[in-house]
CSV table of C-alpha atoms in Angstrom, one decimal:
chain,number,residue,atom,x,y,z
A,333,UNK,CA,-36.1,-67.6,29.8
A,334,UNK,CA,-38.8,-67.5,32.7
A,335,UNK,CA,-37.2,-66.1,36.5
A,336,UNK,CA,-39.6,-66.3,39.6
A,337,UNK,CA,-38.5,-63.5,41.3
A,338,UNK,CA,-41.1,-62.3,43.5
A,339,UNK,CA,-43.5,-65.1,44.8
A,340,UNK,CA,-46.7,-65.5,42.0
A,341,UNK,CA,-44.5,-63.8,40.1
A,342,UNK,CA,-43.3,-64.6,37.0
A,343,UNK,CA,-40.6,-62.6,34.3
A,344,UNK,CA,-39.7,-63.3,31.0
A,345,UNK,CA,-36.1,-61.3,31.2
A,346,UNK,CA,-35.6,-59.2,29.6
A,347,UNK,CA,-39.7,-58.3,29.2
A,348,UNK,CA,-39.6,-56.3,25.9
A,349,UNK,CA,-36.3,-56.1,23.4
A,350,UNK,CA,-34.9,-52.6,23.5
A,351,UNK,CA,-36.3,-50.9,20.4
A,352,UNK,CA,-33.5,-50.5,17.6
A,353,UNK,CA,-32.2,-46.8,17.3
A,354,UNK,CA,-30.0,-47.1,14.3
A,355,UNK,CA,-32.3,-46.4,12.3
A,356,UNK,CA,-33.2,-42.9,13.8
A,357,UNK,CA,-29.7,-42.1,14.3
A,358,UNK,CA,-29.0,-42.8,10.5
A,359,UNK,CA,-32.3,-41.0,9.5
A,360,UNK,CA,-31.0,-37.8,11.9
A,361,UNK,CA,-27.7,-37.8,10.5
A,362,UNK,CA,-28.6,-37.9,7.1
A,363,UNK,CA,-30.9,-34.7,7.9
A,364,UNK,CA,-28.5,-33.0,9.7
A,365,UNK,CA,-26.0,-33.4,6.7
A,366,UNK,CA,-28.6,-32.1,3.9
A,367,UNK,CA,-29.0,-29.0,6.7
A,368,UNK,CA,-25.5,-28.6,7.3
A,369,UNK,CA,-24.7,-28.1,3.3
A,370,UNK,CA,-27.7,-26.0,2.9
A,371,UNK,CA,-27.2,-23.5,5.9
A,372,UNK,CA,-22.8,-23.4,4.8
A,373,UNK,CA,-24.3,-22.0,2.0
A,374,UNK,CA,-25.8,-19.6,3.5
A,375,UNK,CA,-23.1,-18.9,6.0
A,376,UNK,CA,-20.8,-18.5,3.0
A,377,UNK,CA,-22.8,-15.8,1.3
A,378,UNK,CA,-23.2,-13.9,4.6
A,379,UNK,CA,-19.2,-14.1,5.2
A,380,UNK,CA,-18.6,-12.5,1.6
A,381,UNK,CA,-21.8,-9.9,2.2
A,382,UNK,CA,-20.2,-9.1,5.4
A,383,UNK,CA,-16.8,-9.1,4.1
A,384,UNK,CA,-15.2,-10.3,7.3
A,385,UNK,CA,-13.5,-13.9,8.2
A,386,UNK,CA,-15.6,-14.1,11.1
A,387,UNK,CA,-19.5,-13.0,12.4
A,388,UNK,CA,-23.0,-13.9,12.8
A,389,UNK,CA,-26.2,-13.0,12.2
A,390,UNK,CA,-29.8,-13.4,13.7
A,391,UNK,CA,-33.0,-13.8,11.5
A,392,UNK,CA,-36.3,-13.7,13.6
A,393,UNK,CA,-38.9,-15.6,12.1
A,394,UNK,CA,-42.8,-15.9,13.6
A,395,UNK,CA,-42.0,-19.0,15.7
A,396,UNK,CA,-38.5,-17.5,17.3
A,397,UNK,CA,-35.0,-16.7,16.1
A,398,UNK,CA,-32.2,-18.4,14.4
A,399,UNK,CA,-28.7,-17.8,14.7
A,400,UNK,CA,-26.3,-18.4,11.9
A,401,UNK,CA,-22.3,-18.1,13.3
A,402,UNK,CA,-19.8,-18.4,10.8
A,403,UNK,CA,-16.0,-18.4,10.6
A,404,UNK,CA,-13.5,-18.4,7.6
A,405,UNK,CA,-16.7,-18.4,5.6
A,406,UNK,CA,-17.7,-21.7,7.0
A,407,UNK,CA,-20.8,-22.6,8.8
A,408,UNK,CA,-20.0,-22.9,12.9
A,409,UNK,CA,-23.2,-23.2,14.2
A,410,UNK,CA,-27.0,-22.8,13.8
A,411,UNK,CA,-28.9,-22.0,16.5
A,412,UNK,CA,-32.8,-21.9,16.9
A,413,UNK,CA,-34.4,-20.2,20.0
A,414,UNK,CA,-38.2,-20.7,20.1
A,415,UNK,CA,-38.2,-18.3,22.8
A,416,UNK,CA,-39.9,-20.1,25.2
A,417,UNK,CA,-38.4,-23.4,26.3
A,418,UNK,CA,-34.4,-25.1,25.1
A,419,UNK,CA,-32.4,-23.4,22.7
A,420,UNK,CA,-31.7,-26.1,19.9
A,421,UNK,CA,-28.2,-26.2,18.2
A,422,UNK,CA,-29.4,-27.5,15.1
A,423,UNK,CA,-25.5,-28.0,13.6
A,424,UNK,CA,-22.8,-27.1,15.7
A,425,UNK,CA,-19.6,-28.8,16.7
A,426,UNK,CA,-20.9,-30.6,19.3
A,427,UNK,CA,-22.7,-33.6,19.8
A,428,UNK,CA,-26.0,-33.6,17.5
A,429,UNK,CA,-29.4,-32.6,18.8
A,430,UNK,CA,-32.6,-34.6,19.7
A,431,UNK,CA,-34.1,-36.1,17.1
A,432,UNK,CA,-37.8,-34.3,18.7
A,433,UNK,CA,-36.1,-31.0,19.1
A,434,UNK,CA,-34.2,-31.3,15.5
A,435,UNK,CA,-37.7,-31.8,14.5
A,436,UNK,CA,-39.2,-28.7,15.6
A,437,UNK,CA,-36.5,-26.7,14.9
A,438,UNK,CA,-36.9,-27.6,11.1
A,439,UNK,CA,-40.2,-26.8,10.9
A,440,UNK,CA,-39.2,-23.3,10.7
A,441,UNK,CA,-36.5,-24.1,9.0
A,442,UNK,CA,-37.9,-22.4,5.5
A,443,UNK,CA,-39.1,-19.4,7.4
A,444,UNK,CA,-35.5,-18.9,8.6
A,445,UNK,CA,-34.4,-18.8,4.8
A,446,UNK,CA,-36.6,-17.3,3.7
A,447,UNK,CA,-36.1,-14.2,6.1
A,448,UNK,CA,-32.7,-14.6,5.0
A,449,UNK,CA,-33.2,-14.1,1.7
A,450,UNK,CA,-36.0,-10.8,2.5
A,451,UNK,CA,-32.4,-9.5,4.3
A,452,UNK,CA,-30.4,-10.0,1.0
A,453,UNK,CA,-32.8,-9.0,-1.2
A,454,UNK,CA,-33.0,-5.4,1.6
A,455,UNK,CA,-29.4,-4.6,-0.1
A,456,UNK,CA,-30.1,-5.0,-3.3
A,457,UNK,CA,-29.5,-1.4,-5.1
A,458,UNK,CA,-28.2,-0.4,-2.0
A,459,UNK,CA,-25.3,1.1,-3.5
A,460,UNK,CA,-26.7,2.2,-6.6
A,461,UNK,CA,-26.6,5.7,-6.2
A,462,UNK,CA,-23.4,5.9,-4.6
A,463,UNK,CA,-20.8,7.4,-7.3
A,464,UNK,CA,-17.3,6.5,-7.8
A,465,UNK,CA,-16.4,9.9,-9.2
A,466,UNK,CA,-13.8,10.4,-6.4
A,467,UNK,CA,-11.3,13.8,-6.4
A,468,UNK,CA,-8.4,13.9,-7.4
A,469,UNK,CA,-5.8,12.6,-5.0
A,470,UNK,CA,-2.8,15.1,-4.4
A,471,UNK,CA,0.6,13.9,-4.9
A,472,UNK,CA,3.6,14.0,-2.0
A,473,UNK,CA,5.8,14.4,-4.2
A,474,UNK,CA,6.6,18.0,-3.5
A,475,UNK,CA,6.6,18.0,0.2
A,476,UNK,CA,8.5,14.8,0.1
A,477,UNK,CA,11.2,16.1,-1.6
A,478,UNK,CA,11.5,18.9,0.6
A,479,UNK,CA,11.7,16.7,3.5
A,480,UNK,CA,14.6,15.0,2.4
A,481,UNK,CA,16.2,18.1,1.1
A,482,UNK,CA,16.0,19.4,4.9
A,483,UNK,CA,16.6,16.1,6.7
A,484,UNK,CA,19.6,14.7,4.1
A,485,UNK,CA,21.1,18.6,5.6
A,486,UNK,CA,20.7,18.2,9.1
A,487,UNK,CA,22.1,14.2,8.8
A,488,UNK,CA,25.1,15.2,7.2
A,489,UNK,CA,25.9,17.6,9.6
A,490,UNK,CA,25.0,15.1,12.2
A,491,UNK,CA,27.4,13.0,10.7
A,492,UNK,CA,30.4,15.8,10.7
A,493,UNK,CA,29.6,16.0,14.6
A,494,UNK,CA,29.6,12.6,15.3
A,495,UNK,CA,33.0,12.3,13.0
A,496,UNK,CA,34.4,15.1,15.8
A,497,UNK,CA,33.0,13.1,19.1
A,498,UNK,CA,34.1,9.4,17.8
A,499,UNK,CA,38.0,11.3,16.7
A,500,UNK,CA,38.3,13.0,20.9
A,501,UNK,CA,36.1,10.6,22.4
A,502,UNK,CA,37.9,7.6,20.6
A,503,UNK,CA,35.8,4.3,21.1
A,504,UNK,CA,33.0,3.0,18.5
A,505,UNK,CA,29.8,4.8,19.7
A,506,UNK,CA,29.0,7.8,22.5
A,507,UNK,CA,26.5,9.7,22.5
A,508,UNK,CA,26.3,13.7,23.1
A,509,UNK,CA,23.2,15.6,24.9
A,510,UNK,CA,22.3,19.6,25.8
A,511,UNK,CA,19.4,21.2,26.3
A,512,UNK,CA,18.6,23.8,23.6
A,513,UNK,CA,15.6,26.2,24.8
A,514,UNK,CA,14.8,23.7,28.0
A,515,UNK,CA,14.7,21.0,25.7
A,516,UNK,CA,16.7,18.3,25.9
A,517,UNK,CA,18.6,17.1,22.5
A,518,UNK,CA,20.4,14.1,21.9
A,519,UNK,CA,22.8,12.5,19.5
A,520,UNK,CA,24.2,9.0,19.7
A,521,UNK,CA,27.0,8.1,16.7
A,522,UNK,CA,28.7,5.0,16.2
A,523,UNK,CA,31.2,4.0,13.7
A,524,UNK,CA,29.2,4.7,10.7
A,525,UNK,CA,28.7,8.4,12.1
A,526,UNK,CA,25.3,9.6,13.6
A,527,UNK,CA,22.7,6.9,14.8
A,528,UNK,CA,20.3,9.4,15.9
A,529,UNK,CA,19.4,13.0,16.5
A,530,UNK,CA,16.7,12.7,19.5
A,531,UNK,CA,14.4,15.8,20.7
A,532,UNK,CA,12.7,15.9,24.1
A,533,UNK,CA,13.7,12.7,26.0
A,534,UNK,CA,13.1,8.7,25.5
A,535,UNK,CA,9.8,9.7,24.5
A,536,UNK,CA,10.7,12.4,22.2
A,537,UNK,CA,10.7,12.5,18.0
A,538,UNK,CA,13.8,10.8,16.6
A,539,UNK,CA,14.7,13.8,14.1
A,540,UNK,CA,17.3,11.4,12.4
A,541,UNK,CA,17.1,7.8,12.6
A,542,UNK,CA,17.4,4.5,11.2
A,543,UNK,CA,13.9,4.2,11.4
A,544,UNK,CA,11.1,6.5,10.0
A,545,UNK,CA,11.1,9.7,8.8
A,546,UNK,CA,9.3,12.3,11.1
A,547,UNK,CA,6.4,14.1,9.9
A,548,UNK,CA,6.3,17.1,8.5
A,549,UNK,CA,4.8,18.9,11.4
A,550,UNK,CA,8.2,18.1,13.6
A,551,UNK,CA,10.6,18.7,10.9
A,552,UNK,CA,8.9,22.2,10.7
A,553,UNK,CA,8.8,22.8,14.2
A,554,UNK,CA,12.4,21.5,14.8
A,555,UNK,CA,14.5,22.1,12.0
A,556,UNK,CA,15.1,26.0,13.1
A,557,UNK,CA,16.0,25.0,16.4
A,558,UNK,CA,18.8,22.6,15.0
A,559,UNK,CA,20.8,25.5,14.5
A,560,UNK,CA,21.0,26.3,18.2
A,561,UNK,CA,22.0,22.7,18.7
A,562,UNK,CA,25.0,23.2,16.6
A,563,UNK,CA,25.9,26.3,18.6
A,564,UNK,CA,25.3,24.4,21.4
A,565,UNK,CA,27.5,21.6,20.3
A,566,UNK,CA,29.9,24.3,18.9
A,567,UNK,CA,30.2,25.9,22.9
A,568,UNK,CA,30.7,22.8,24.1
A,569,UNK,CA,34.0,21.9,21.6
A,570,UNK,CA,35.3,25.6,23.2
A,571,UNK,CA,34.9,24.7,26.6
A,572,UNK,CA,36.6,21.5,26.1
A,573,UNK,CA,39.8,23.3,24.7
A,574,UNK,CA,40.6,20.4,22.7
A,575,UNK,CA,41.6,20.2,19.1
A,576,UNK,CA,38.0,19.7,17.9
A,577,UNK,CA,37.0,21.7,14.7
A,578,UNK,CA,33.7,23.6,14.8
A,579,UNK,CA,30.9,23.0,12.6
A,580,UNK,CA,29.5,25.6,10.7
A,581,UNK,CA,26.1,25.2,8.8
Protein backbone atom coordinates (compact mmCIF):
# COMPACT_ATOMS: atom_id res chain seq x y z
CA UNK A 1 0.00 0.00 0.00
CA UNK A 2 1.30 3.38 -1.34
CA UNK A 3 0.54 6.75 1.47
CA UNK A 4 1.46 10.39 0.13
CA UNK A 5 2.36 11.73 3.10
CA UNK A 6 4.59 14.59 2.55
CA UNK A 7 3.90 16.32 -0.91
CA UNK A 8 6.32 14.50 -3.88
CA UNK A 9 6.39 12.07 -1.46
CA UNK A 10 5.62 8.78 -1.78
CA UNK A 11 5.72 5.52 1.09
CA UNK A 12 5.24 2.12 0.70
CA UNK A 13 4.26 1.45 4.67
CA UNK A 14 5.71 -0.24 6.18
CA UNK A 15 9.15 0.43 3.87
CA UNK A 16 11.21 -2.75 4.77
CA UNK A 17 9.60 -5.98 6.81
CA UNK A 18 11.11 -6.16 10.24
CA UNK A 19 13.85 -8.80 10.00
CA UNK A 20 12.77 -12.22 11.70
CA UNK A 21 14.63 -12.80 15.15
CA UNK A 22 13.42 -16.26 15.94
CA UNK A 23 15.91 -17.52 14.48
CA UNK A 24 18.72 -15.81 16.52
CA UNK A 25 16.88 -16.20 19.65
CA UNK A 26 16.64 -20.07 19.04
CA UNK A 27 20.31 -20.14 17.79
CA UNK A 28 21.21 -18.16 21.33
CA UNK A 29 19.30 -20.30 23.42
CA UNK A 30 20.50 -23.39 22.09
CA UNK A 31 24.16 -21.92 22.92
CA UNK A 32 23.43 -20.81 26.02
CA UNK A 33 22.08 -24.29 27.02
CA UNK A 34 25.24 -26.38 25.69
CA UNK A 35 27.22 -23.52 28.05
CA UNK A 36 25.01 -23.77 30.80
CA UNK A 37 25.61 -27.87 31.11
CA UNK A 38 29.22 -27.48 30.32
CA UNK A 39 30.02 -24.61 32.95
CA UNK A 40 27.38 -26.74 35.91
CA UNK A 41 29.89 -29.12 35.36
CA UNK A 42 32.44 -27.18 36.24
CA UNK A 43 30.63 -25.43 39.02
CA UNK A 44 29.91 -28.93 40.46
CA UNK A 45 33.51 -30.07 40.57
CA UNK A 46 34.49 -26.67 42.19
CA UNK A 47 31.58 -27.16 44.93
CA UNK A 48 32.99 -30.78 45.93
CA UNK A 49 36.91 -29.33 45.56
CA UNK A 50 35.77 -26.62 47.79
CA UNK A 51 33.80 -28.73 49.97
CA UNK A 52 31.20 -26.02 50.80
CA UNK A 53 27.36 -25.60 49.62
CA UNK A 54 28.05 -22.28 48.42
CA UNK A 55 31.17 -20.10 46.73
CA UNK A 56 32.81 -18.78 43.75
CA UNK A 57 35.77 -18.53 41.98
CA UNK A 58 37.60 -16.21 39.46
CA UNK A 59 39.87 -17.56 36.65
CA UNK A 60 41.78 -14.75 34.70
CA UNK A 61 42.46 -15.51 31.30
CA UNK A 62 44.52 -13.10 28.69
CA UNK A 63 41.38 -11.38 27.43
CA UNK A 64 39.86 -10.64 31.14
CA UNK A 65 38.28 -12.70 33.95
CA UNK A 66 35.48 -15.03 34.45
CA UNK A 67 33.54 -15.61 37.38
CA UNK A 68 32.05 -18.93 38.16
CA UNK A 69 29.29 -18.54 41.41
CA UNK A 70 27.82 -21.62 42.53
CA UNK A 71 25.33 -22.80 45.09
CA UNK A 72 24.21 -26.30 46.39
CA UNK A 73 26.78 -27.48 43.76
CA UNK A 74 24.79 -25.93 41.02
CA UNK A 75 25.86 -23.40 38.51
CA UNK A 76 24.32 -19.61 39.59
CA UNK A 77 26.02 -17.59 37.35
CA UNK A 78 29.02 -17.00 34.91
CA UNK A 79 30.33 -13.91 34.52
CA UNK A 80 32.90 -12.50 31.99
CA UNK A 81 34.63 -9.15 32.63
CA UNK A 82 36.84 -8.06 29.64
CA UNK A 83 38.03 -5.38 31.79
CA UNK A 84 37.42 -2.70 29.67
CA UNK A 85 33.88 -2.10 28.64
CA UNK A 86 30.17 -4.25 30.06
CA UNK A 87 30.48 -7.07 32.19
CA UNK A 88 28.62 -10.03 30.35
CA UNK A 89 26.51 -12.51 32.37
CA UNK A 90 27.01 -15.23 30.20
CA UNK A 91 24.32 -17.64 32.31
CA UNK A 92 22.72 -16.26 35.20
CA UNK A 93 19.14 -16.20 36.36
CA UNK A 94 18.23 -13.36 34.66
CA UNK A 95 17.24 -12.43 31.36
CA UNK A 96 19.86 -13.88 28.66
CA UNK A 97 22.62 -11.70 27.23
CA UNK A 98 23.15 -10.11 23.75
CA UNK A 99 23.59 -12.25 21.25
CA UNK A 100 27.05 -9.81 20.20
CA UNK A 101 28.20 -9.76 23.73
CA UNK A 102 27.42 -13.66 24.25
CA UNK A 103 29.63 -13.78 21.29
CA UNK A 104 32.57 -12.31 22.61
CA UNK A 105 32.38 -13.58 25.75
CA UNK A 106 32.66 -17.19 24.19
CA UNK A 107 35.52 -16.54 22.42
CA UNK A 108 37.37 -16.97 25.58
CA UNK A 109 35.36 -19.31 26.57
CA UNK A 110 38.14 -22.25 26.15
CA UNK A 111 40.71 -20.11 27.78
CA UNK A 112 38.47 -19.88 30.84
CA UNK A 113 38.47 -23.81 31.05
CA UNK A 114 41.26 -24.28 30.35
CA UNK A 115 42.65 -22.05 33.25
CA UNK A 116 40.34 -23.98 35.20
CA UNK A 117 41.66 -27.05 34.64
CA UNK A 118 45.73 -25.48 35.15
CA UNK A 119 43.97 -24.63 38.82
CA UNK A 120 42.82 -28.30 39.29
CA UNK A 121 45.59 -29.78 38.00
CA UNK A 122 47.79 -26.99 40.77
CA UNK A 123 46.26 -29.50 43.59
CA UNK A 124 47.05 -32.46 42.31
CA UNK A 125 49.49 -34.28 44.92
CA UNK A 126 48.81 -31.55 47.02
CA UNK A 127 48.21 -33.73 49.83
CA UNK A 128 50.58 -36.33 49.13
CA UNK A 129 52.82 -35.96 51.71
CA UNK A 130 50.57 -35.25 54.34
CA UNK A 131 50.45 -38.45 56.74
CA UNK A 132 47.51 -39.83 58.53
CA UNK A 133 49.60 -41.32 61.21
CA UNK A 134 47.70 -39.22 63.84
CA UNK A 135 48.39 -39.79 67.99
CA UNK A 136 46.79 -41.56 69.89
CA UNK A 137 43.66 -39.89 71.16
CA UNK A 138 43.24 -39.97 75.14
CA UNK A 139 40.20 -41.35 76.62
CA UNK A 140 37.78 -39.25 79.27
CA UNK A 141 36.95 -42.02 80.71
CA UNK A 142 38.91 -41.47 83.91
CA UNK A 143 38.18 -37.83 84.53
CA UNK A 144 34.62 -38.49 83.54
CA UNK A 145 34.05 -40.78 86.05
CA UNK A 146 35.46 -38.68 88.57
CA UNK A 147 33.24 -35.95 87.68
CA UNK A 148 30.25 -37.73 88.33
CA UNK A 149 31.60 -39.35 91.41
CA UNK A 150 32.03 -35.65 92.76
CA UNK A 151 28.87 -34.10 91.19
CA UNK A 152 26.34 -37.39 91.92
CA UNK A 153 27.84 -36.27 95.92
CA UNK A 154 27.17 -32.80 95.93
CA UNK A 155 23.44 -33.47 94.13
CA UNK A 156 22.43 -35.73 96.60
CA UNK A 157 23.24 -33.57 99.23
CA UNK A 158 21.48 -30.94 97.30
CA UNK A 159 18.67 -33.00 97.30
CA UNK A 160 18.67 -33.65 101.28
CA UNK A 161 18.63 -29.74 101.50
CA UNK A 162 16.07 -29.07 99.26
CA UNK A 163 13.97 -32.20 101.07
CA UNK A 164 14.57 -29.73 104.48
CA UNK A 165 13.36 -26.28 102.63
CA UNK A 166 10.27 -27.84 100.63
CA UNK A 167 9.22 -29.91 104.48
CA UNK A 168 9.48 -25.83 106.54
CA UNK A 169 8.87 -23.87 103.61
CA UNK A 170 5.88 -26.08 102.47
CA UNK A 171 4.85 -25.19 98.82
CA UNK A 172 6.27 -27.01 95.56
CA UNK A 173 9.54 -25.04 94.72
CA UNK A 174 11.72 -22.03 96.72
CA UNK A 175 14.72 -21.42 96.28
CA UNK A 176 17.62 -20.66 99.05
CA UNK A 177 20.76 -18.12 98.53
CA UNK A 178 24.00 -16.95 100.86
CA UNK A 179 26.99 -15.71 99.99
CA UNK A 180 29.89 -18.10 100.84
CA UNK A 181 33.41 -16.16 100.65
CA UNK A 182 31.53 -12.87 98.85
CA UNK A 183 30.16 -15.15 96.46
CA UNK A 184 26.81 -15.46 96.02
CA UNK A 185 25.28 -19.28 95.99
CA UNK A 186 22.05 -20.33 95.03
CA UNK A 187 19.78 -23.35 95.20
CA UNK A 188 16.33 -23.54 93.74
CA UNK A 189 14.37 -27.16 94.58
CA UNK A 190 11.02 -28.18 93.52
CA UNK A 191 9.12 -31.17 94.13
CA UNK A 192 11.55 -33.62 92.73
CA UNK A 193 14.20 -32.01 95.21
CA UNK A 194 17.07 -29.75 93.89
CA UNK A 195 16.73 -27.98 90.46
CA UNK A 196 19.84 -26.27 90.69
CA UNK A 197 22.93 -25.34 92.66
CA UNK A 198 24.05 -21.81 91.05
CA UNK A 199 27.54 -20.04 91.82
CA UNK A 200 28.10 -16.33 91.31
CA UNK A 201 24.77 -14.79 90.05
CA UNK A 202 22.44 -15.21 86.83
CA UNK A 203 25.51 -15.33 85.01
CA UNK A 204 27.32 -17.68 87.08
CA UNK A 205 28.18 -21.71 86.56
CA UNK A 206 25.14 -23.92 87.27
CA UNK A 207 27.13 -26.51 89.55
CA UNK A 208 24.05 -28.87 89.39
CA UNK A 209 21.49 -28.65 86.78
CA UNK A 210 19.16 -30.16 84.47
CA UNK A 211 21.32 -29.13 81.85
CA UNK A 212 25.05 -29.69 81.28
CA UNK A 213 27.64 -30.83 83.24
CA UNK A 214 30.26 -28.06 84.27
CA UNK A 215 33.74 -28.43 83.27
CA UNK A 216 36.16 -29.77 85.05
CA UNK A 217 37.95 -26.55 85.73
CA UNK A 218 34.70 -25.27 87.92
CA UNK A 219 33.99 -28.43 89.56
CA UNK A 220 37.70 -28.21 90.80
CA UNK A 221 37.55 -24.76 91.72
CA UNK A 222 34.13 -25.05 93.43
CA UNK A 223 33.61 -28.37 94.80
CA UNK A 224 35.81 -27.38 98.11
CA UNK A 225 33.89 -24.39 98.67
CA UNK A 226 30.51 -26.51 98.66
CA UNK A 227 31.34 -27.45 102.02
CA UNK A 228 31.13 -23.88 103.30
CA UNK A 229 27.76 -23.73 101.64
CA UNK A 230 26.49 -26.48 103.64
CA UNK A 231 27.74 -24.69 106.86
CA UNK A 232 26.20 -21.90 105.55
CA UNK A 233 22.99 -23.52 105.00
CA UNK A 234 23.60 -25.43 108.28
CA UNK A 235 23.76 -21.59 110.25
CA UNK A 236 20.97 -20.65 108.61
CA UNK A 237 18.61 -23.96 109.90
CA UNK A 238 20.06 -22.65 113.67
CA UNK A 239 19.08 -19.28 113.33
CA UNK A 240 15.65 -20.24 112.18
CA UNK A 241 15.12 -22.39 115.49
CA UNK A 242 12.90 -24.52 113.63
CA UNK A 243 12.74 -28.26 113.65
CA UNK A 244 15.06 -28.59 110.51
CA UNK A 245 17.74 -31.34 110.67
CA UNK A 246 21.30 -30.43 109.68
CA UNK A 247 23.17 -31.83 107.00
CA UNK A 248 26.31 -33.31 107.56
CA UNK A 249 28.62 -34.28 104.51
Amino acid sequence: MSVAVLPGVVTEWPPVDPTETDAIAEHRDEVLAAVRDHAGRIAYELARLEGGDYGQRTVETDRGEWTVKYEGGDLEYLRFDPGRGAETYVVSTKRPPDPAALADALADYGAFVEGFNDYVRSLSGVLDDVSTDFPAVESTDGVVAERDRVLDRVREVCDRIAGQLRRYEGGDYGTFTTRVGGTRWELKWDRDGVSYLRVGGSSGVYLVSQYDHPSAADIREYAPRFCDFVRAYNDHVDDLEADLATVDL
